[in-house]
Coordinates of C-alpha atoms (C1' of nucleotides) in Angstrom, one line a residue:
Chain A
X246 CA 4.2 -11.4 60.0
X247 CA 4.4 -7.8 59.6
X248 CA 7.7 -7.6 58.8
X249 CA 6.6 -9.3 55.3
X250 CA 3.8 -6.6 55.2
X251 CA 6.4 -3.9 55.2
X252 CA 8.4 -5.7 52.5
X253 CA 5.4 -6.1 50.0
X254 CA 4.6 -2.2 50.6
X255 CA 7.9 -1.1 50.1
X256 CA 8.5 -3.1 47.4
X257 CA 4.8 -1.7 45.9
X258 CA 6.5 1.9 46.3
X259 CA 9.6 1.1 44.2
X260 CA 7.6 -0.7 42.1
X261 CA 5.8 2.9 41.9
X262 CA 8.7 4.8 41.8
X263 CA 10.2 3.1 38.7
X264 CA 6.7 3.0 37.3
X265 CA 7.1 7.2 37.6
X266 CA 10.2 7.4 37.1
X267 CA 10.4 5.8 33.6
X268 CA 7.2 8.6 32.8
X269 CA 9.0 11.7 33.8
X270 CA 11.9 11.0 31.7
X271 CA 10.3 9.6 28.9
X272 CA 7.6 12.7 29.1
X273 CA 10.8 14.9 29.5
X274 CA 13.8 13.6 27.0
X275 CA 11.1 11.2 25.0
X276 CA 11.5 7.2 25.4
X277 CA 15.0 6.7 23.6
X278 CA 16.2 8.7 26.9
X279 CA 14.9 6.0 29.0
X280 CA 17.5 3.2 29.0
X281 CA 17.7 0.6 31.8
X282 CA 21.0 1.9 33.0
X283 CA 19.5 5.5 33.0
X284 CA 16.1 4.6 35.0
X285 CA 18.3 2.7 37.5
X286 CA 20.4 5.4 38.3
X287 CA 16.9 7.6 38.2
X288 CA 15.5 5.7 41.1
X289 CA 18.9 4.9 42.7
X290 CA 19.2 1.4 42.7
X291 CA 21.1 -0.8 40.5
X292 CA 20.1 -2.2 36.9
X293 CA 19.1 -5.7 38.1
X294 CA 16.3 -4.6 40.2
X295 CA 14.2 -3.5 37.1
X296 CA 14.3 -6.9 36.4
X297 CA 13.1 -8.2 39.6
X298 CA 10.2 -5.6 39.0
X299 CA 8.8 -6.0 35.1
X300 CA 10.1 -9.1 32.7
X301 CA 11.9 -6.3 30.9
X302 CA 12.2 -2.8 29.2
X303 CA 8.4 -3.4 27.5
X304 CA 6.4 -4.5 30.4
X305 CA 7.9 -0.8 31.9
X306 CA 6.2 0.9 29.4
X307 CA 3.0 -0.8 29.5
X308 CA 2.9 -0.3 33.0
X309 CA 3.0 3.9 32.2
X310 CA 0.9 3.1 29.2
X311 CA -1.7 2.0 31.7
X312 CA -1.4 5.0 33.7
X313 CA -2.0 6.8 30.7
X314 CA -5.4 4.8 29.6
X315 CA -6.8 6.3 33.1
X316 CA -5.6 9.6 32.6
X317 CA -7.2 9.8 29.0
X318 CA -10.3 8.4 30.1
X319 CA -10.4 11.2 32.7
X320 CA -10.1 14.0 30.1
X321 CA -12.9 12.2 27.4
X322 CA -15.2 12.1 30.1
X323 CA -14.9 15.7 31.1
X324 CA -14.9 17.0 27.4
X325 CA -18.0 15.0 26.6
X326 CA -19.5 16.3 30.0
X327 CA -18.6 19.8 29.0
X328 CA -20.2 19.6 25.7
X329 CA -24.2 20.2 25.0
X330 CA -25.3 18.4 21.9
X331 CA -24.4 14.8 20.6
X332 CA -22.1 16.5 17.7
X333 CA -20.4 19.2 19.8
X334 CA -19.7 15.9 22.4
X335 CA -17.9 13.8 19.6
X336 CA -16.7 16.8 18.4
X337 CA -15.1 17.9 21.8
X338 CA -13.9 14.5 22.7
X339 CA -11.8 14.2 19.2
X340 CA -10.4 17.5 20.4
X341 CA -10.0 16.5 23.9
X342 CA -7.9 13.2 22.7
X343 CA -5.7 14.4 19.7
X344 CA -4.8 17.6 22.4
X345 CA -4.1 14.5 25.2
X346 CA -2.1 13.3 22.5
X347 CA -0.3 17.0 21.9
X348 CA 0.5 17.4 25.4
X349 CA 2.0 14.0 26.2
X350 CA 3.3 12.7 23.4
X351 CA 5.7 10.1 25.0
X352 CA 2.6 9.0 27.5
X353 CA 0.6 8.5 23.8
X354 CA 3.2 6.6 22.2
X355 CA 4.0 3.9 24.9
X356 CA -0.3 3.7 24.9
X357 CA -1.2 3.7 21.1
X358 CA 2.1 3.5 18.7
X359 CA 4.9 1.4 20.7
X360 CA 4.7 -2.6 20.4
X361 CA 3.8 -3.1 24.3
X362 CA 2.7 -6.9 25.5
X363 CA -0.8 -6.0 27.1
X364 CA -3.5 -7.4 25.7
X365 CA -5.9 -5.2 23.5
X366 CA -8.9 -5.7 22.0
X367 CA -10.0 -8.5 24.5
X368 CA -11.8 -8.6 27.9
X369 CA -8.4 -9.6 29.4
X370 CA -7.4 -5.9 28.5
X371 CA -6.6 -3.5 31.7
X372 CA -10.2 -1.8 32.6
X373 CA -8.2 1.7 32.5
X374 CA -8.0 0.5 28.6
X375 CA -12.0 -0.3 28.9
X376 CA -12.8 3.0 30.2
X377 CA -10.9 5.2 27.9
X378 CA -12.7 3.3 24.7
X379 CA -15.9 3.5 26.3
X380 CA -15.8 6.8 26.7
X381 CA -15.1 7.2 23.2
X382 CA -17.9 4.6 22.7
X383 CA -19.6 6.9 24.2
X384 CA -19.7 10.4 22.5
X385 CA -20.3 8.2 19.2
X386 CA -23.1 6.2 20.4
X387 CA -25.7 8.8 19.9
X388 CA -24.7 9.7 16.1
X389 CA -25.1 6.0 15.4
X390 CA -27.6 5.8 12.2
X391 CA -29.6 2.7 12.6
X392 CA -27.5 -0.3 10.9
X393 CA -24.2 0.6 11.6
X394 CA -22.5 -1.3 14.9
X395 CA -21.8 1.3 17.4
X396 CA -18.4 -0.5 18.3
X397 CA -16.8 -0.9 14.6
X398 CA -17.9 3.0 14.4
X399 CA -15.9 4.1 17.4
X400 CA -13.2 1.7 16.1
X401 CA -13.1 3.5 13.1
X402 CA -13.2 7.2 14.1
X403 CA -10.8 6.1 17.1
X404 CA -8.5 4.9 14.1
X405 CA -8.6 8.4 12.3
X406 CA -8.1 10.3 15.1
X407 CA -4.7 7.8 15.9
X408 CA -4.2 8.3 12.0
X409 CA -4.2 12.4 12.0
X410 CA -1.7 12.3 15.1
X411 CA 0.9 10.2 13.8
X412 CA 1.1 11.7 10.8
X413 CA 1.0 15.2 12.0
X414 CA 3.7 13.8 14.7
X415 CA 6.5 12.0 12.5
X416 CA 6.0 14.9 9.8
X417 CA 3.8 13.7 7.1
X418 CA 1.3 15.7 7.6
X419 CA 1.6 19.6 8.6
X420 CA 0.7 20.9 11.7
X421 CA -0.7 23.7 10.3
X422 CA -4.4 22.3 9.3
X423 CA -4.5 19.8 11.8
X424 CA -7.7 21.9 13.5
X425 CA -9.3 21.7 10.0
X426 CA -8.7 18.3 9.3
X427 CA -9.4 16.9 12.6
X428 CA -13.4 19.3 12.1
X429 CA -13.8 17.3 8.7
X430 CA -12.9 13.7 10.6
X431 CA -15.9 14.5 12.5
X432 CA -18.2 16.3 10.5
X433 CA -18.0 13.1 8.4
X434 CA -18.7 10.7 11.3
X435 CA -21.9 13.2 12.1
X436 CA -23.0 14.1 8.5
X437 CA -26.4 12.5 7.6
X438 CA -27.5 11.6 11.0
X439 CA -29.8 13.2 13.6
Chain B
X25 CA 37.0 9.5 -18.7
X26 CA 35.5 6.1 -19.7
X27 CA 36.8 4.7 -16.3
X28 CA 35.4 7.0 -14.0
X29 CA 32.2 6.5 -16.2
X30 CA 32.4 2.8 -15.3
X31 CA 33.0 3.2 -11.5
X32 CA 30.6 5.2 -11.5
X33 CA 28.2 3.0 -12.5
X34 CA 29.3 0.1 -10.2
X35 CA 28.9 2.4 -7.4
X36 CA 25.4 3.0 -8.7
X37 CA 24.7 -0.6 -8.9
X38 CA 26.1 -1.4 -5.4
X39 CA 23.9 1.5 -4.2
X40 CA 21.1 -0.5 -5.8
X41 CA 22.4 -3.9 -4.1
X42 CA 22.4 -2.0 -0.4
X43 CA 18.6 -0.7 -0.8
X44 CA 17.6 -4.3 -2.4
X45 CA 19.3 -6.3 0.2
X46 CA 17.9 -4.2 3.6
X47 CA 14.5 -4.3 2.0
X48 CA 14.5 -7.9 1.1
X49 CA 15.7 -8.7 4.7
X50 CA 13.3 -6.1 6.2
X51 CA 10.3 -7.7 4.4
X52 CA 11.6 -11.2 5.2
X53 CA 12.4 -10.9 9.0
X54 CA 11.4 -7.3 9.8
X55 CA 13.5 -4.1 10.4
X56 CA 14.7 -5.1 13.6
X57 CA 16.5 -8.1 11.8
X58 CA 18.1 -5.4 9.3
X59 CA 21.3 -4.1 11.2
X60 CA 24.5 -2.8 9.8
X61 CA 26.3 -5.7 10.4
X62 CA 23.7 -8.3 9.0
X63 CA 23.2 -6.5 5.6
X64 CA 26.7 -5.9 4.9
X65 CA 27.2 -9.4 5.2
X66 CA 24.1 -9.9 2.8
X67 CA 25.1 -7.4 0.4
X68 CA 29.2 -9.6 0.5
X69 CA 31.1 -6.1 1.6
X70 CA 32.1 -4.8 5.3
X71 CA 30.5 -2.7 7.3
X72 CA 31.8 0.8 6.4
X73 CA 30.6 0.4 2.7
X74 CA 27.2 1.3 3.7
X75 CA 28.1 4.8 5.1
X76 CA 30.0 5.6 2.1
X77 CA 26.9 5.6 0.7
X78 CA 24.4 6.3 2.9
X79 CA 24.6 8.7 6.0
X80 CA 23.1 6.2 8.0
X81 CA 20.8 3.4 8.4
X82 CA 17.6 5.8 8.5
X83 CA 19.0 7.0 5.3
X84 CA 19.0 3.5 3.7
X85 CA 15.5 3.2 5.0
X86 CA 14.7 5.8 3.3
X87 CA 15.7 5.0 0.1
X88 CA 13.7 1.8 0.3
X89 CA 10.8 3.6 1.4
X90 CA 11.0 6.0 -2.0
X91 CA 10.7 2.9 -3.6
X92 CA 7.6 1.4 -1.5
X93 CA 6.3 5.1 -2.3
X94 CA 6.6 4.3 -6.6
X95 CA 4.8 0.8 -6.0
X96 CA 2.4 2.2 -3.8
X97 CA 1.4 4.8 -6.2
X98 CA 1.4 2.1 -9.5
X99 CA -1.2 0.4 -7.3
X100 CA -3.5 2.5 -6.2
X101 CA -4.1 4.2 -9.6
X102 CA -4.8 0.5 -11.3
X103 CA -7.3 0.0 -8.2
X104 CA -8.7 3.2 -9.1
X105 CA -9.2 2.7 -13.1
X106 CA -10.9 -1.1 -12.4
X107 CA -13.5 0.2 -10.6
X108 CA -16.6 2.2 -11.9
X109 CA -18.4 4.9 -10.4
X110 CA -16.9 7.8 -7.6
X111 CA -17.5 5.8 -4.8
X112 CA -16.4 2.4 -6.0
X113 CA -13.1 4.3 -6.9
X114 CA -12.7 5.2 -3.5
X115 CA -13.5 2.1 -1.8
X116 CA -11.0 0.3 -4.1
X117 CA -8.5 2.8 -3.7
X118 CA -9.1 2.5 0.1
X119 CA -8.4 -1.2 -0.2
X120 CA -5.8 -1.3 -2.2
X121 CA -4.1 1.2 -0.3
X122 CA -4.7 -1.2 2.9
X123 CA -4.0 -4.5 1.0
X124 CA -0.7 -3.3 -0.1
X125 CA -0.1 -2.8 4.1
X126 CA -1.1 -5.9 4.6
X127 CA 1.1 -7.5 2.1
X128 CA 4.6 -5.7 2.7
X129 CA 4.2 -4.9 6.3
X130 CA 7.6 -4.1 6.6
X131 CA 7.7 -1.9 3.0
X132 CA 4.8 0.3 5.0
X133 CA 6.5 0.9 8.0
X134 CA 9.3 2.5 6.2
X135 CA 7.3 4.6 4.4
X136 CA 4.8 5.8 7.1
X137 CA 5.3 4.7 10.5
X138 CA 9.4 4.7 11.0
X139 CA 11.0 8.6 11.6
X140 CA 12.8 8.5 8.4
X141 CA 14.7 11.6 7.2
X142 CA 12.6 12.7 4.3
X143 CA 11.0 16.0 3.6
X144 CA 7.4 15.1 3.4
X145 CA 4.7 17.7 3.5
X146 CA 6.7 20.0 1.3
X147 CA 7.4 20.2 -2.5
X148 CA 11.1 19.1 -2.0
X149 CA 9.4 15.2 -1.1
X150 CA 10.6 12.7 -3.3
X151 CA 8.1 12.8 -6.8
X152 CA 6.8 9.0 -6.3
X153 CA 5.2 10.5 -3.0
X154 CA 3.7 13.3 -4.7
X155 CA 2.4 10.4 -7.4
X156 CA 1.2 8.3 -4.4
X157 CA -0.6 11.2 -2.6
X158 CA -1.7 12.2 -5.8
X159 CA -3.4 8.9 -6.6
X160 CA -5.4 9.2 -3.2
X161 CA -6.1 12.5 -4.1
X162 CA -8.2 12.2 -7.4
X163 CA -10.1 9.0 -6.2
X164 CA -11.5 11.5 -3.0
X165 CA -11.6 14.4 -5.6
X166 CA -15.1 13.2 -7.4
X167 CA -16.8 13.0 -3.9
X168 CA -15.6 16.3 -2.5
X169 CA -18.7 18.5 -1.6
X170 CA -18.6 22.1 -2.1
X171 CA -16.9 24.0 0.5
X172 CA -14.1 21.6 1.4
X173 CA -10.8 21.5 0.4
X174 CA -10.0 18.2 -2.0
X175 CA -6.6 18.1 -0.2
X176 CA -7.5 18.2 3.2
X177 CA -10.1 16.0 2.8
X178 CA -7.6 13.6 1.1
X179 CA -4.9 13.6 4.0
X180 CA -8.0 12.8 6.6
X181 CA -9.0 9.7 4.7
X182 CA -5.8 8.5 4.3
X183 CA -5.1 9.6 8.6
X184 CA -8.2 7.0 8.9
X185 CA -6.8 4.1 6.5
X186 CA -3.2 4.9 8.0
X187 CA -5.0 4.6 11.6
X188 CA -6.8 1.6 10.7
X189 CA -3.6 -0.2 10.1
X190 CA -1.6 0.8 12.8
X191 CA -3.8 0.2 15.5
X192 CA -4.8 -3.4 13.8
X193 CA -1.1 -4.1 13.3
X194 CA -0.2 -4.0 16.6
X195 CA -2.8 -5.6 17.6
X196 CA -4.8 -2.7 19.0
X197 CA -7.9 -3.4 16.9
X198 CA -9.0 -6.8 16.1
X199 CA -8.1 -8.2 12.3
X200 CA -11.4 -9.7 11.5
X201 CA -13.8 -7.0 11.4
X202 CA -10.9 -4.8 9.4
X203 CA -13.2 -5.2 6.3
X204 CA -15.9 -4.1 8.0
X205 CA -14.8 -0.9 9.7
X206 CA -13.1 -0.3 6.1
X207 CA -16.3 0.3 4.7
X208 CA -17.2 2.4 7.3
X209 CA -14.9 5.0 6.5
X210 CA -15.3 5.0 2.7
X211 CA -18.7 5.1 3.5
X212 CA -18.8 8.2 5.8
X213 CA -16.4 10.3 3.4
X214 CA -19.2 9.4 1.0
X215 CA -22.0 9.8 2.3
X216 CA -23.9 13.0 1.5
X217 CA -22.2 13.2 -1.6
X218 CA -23.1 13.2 -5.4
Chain C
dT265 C1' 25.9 -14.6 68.5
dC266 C1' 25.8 -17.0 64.7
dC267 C1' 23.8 -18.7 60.6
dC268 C1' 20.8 -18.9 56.7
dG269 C1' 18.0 -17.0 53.2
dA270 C1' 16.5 -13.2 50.6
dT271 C1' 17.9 -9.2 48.3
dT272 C1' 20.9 -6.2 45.8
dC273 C1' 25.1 -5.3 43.4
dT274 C1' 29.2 -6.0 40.4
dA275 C1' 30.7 -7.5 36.3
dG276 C1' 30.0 -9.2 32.0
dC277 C1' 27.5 -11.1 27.6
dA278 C1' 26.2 -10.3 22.9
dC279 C1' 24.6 -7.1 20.3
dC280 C1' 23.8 -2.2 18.3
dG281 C1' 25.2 2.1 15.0
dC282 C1' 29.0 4.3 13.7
dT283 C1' 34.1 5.7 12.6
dA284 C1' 39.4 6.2 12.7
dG285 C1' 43.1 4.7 10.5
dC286 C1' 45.6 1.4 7.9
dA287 C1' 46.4 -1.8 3.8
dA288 C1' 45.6 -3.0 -0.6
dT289 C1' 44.2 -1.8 -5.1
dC290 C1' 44.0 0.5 -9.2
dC291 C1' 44.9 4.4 -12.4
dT292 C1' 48.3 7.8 -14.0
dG293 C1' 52.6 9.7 -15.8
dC294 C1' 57.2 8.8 -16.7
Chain D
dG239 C1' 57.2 -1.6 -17.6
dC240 C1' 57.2 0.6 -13.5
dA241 C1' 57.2 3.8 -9.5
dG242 C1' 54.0 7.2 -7.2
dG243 C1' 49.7 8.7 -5.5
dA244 C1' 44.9 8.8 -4.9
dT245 C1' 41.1 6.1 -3.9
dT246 C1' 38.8 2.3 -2.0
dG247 C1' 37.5 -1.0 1.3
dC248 C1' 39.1 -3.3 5.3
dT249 C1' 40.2 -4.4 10.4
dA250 C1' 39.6 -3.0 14.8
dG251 C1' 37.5 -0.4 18.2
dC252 C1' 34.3 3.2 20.7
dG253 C1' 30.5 4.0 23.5
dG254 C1' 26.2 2.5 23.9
dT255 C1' 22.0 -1.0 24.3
dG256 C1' 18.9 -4.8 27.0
dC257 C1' 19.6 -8.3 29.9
dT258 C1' 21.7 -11.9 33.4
dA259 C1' 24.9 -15.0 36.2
dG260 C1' 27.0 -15.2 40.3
dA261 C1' 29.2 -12.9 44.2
dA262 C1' 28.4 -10.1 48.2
dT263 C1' 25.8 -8.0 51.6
dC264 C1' 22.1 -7.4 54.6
dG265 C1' 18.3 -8.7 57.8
dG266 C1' 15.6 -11.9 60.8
dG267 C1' 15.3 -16.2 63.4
dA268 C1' 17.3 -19.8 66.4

DNA sequence: TCCCGATTCTAGCACCGCTAGCAATCCTGC
DNA sequence: GCAGGATTGCTAGCGGTGCTAGAATCGGGA
């Protein structure tokens, strides 16, 4: 009886403590440094155990990358909360989600660039995933001019905010302006409404 | 004299064979199919070869990317002379630019998504980047408004096309409305304009 | 106390990028 | 024509990866 109650919450702890574990190194030596055998060693238990955990390596990093949704949703909310008009909100929240992005680049990567099986763009999606888009959904709703679909809008400005961070990350683009690029992303996305 | 002429011509062309061969097999089965091993084979030589003429494998990606970088630029400027007005330029340039993703997934990834060792944001970048960049830059050039800077405007419409593929490549944002939210950001980067 | 089942570990697979050191080849000078 | 020497490309191997089969160990129930 209880006995298997102790063995489902322990096992929910390890399953925790790898989940951690894989994000502190990752966040501290960036993703290559996370190889099974290190994690293992990490959590002090033996490679196979991973395994009994996630199907593999991926479904590790999706389980941070979830973690990660919830956090980002946290911070969009406050920034929009923070902010007083509709622009200063979209304009905060880009802010608030390319300096998420600055701060935990590995948390970003196993959430927006690394191929991770979650599902997306569907209902199926994990609600941490809903939340963080609809708080984006959110600061662009109001700048909406009438005919354009609020969604494909937040798409698209969520996809030039994801554009302007990996480009300034891998190089291609230099940090320098970033402030000034990431102001004419959103003056563009506000220009002509109101 | 002549001889050394002669070798070192076959070592140019055997350069040639290497970049051919790993993007062929890149654009066939992917990069992850593209290992050391597999292209030697390909290319008929051993292993070794390859680092006697690259430094590595991220080297030889590179090389294939300067050529995706050449194509990329041929493209864009054709898209750019078919079409008519400022704002037709720019939505044709914008799809063409996201077409030629589409089409050589594997080509794009080299160039802009892959950490490649290639000075990019600086004057010593390979000249058919400069070309490529250059053709974004004078089909955004006509629709610049006064007070912003062509350039910077230029690198945050192509951090939005770049972002619109990424996140619709790995399945992030769904593939059918791509055309849609497409014309959502030429249309916001011209709007306000002329 | 003993046994059985679940759990965890050891050991190993096939692969990766990369390199040391040897063998064969080809050009040069006699 | 032929030996000597540099160059070239090979074989073999290193340390690493993600992942797994099967042995061993541990705990609870009879």
């Amino acid at each position: 009886m209880s006995i298997q109650r102790r063995r489902e919450r322990e096992r929910a702890e390890r399953e925790k403590l790898i989940v951690t574990a894989a994000r502190e190194l990752a966040e501290a030596e960036g993703w290559d440094a996370v190889t099974t055998r290190r994690l293992a060693a990490e959590i002090e238990y033996s490679q196979p155990v991973l395994y009994s955990h996630f199907k593999g390596k991926d479904a590790i990093m999706a389980a941070v990358a979830v973690e990660g949704f919830a956090e980002l949703a946290v911070e969009l909310r406050a920034a929009r909360a923070a902010a007083e008009g509709a622009r200063e909100a979209l304009a905060a929240v880009g802010e608030a989600y390319t300096d998420f992005a600055r701060r935990r680049p590995a948390l970003y990567d196993a959430m927006f660039t690394h191929t991770v099986d979650l599902p997306f763009a569907t209902p199926q999606a994990p609600a941490a995933l809903h939340e963080a888009f609809g708080e984006l959904l959110r600061a662009v709703e109001p700048i909406v001019t009438e005919g354009d679909d609020p969604g494909l809008l937040t798409e698209t400005y969520w996809a030039g905010l994801h554009g302007l961070i990996t480009l300034m990350r891998s190089g291609r683009l230099p940090k320098e302006a970033h402030a000034a690029r990431l102001s004419l992303l959103t003056a563009h996305f506000t220009a002509c409404a109101t």
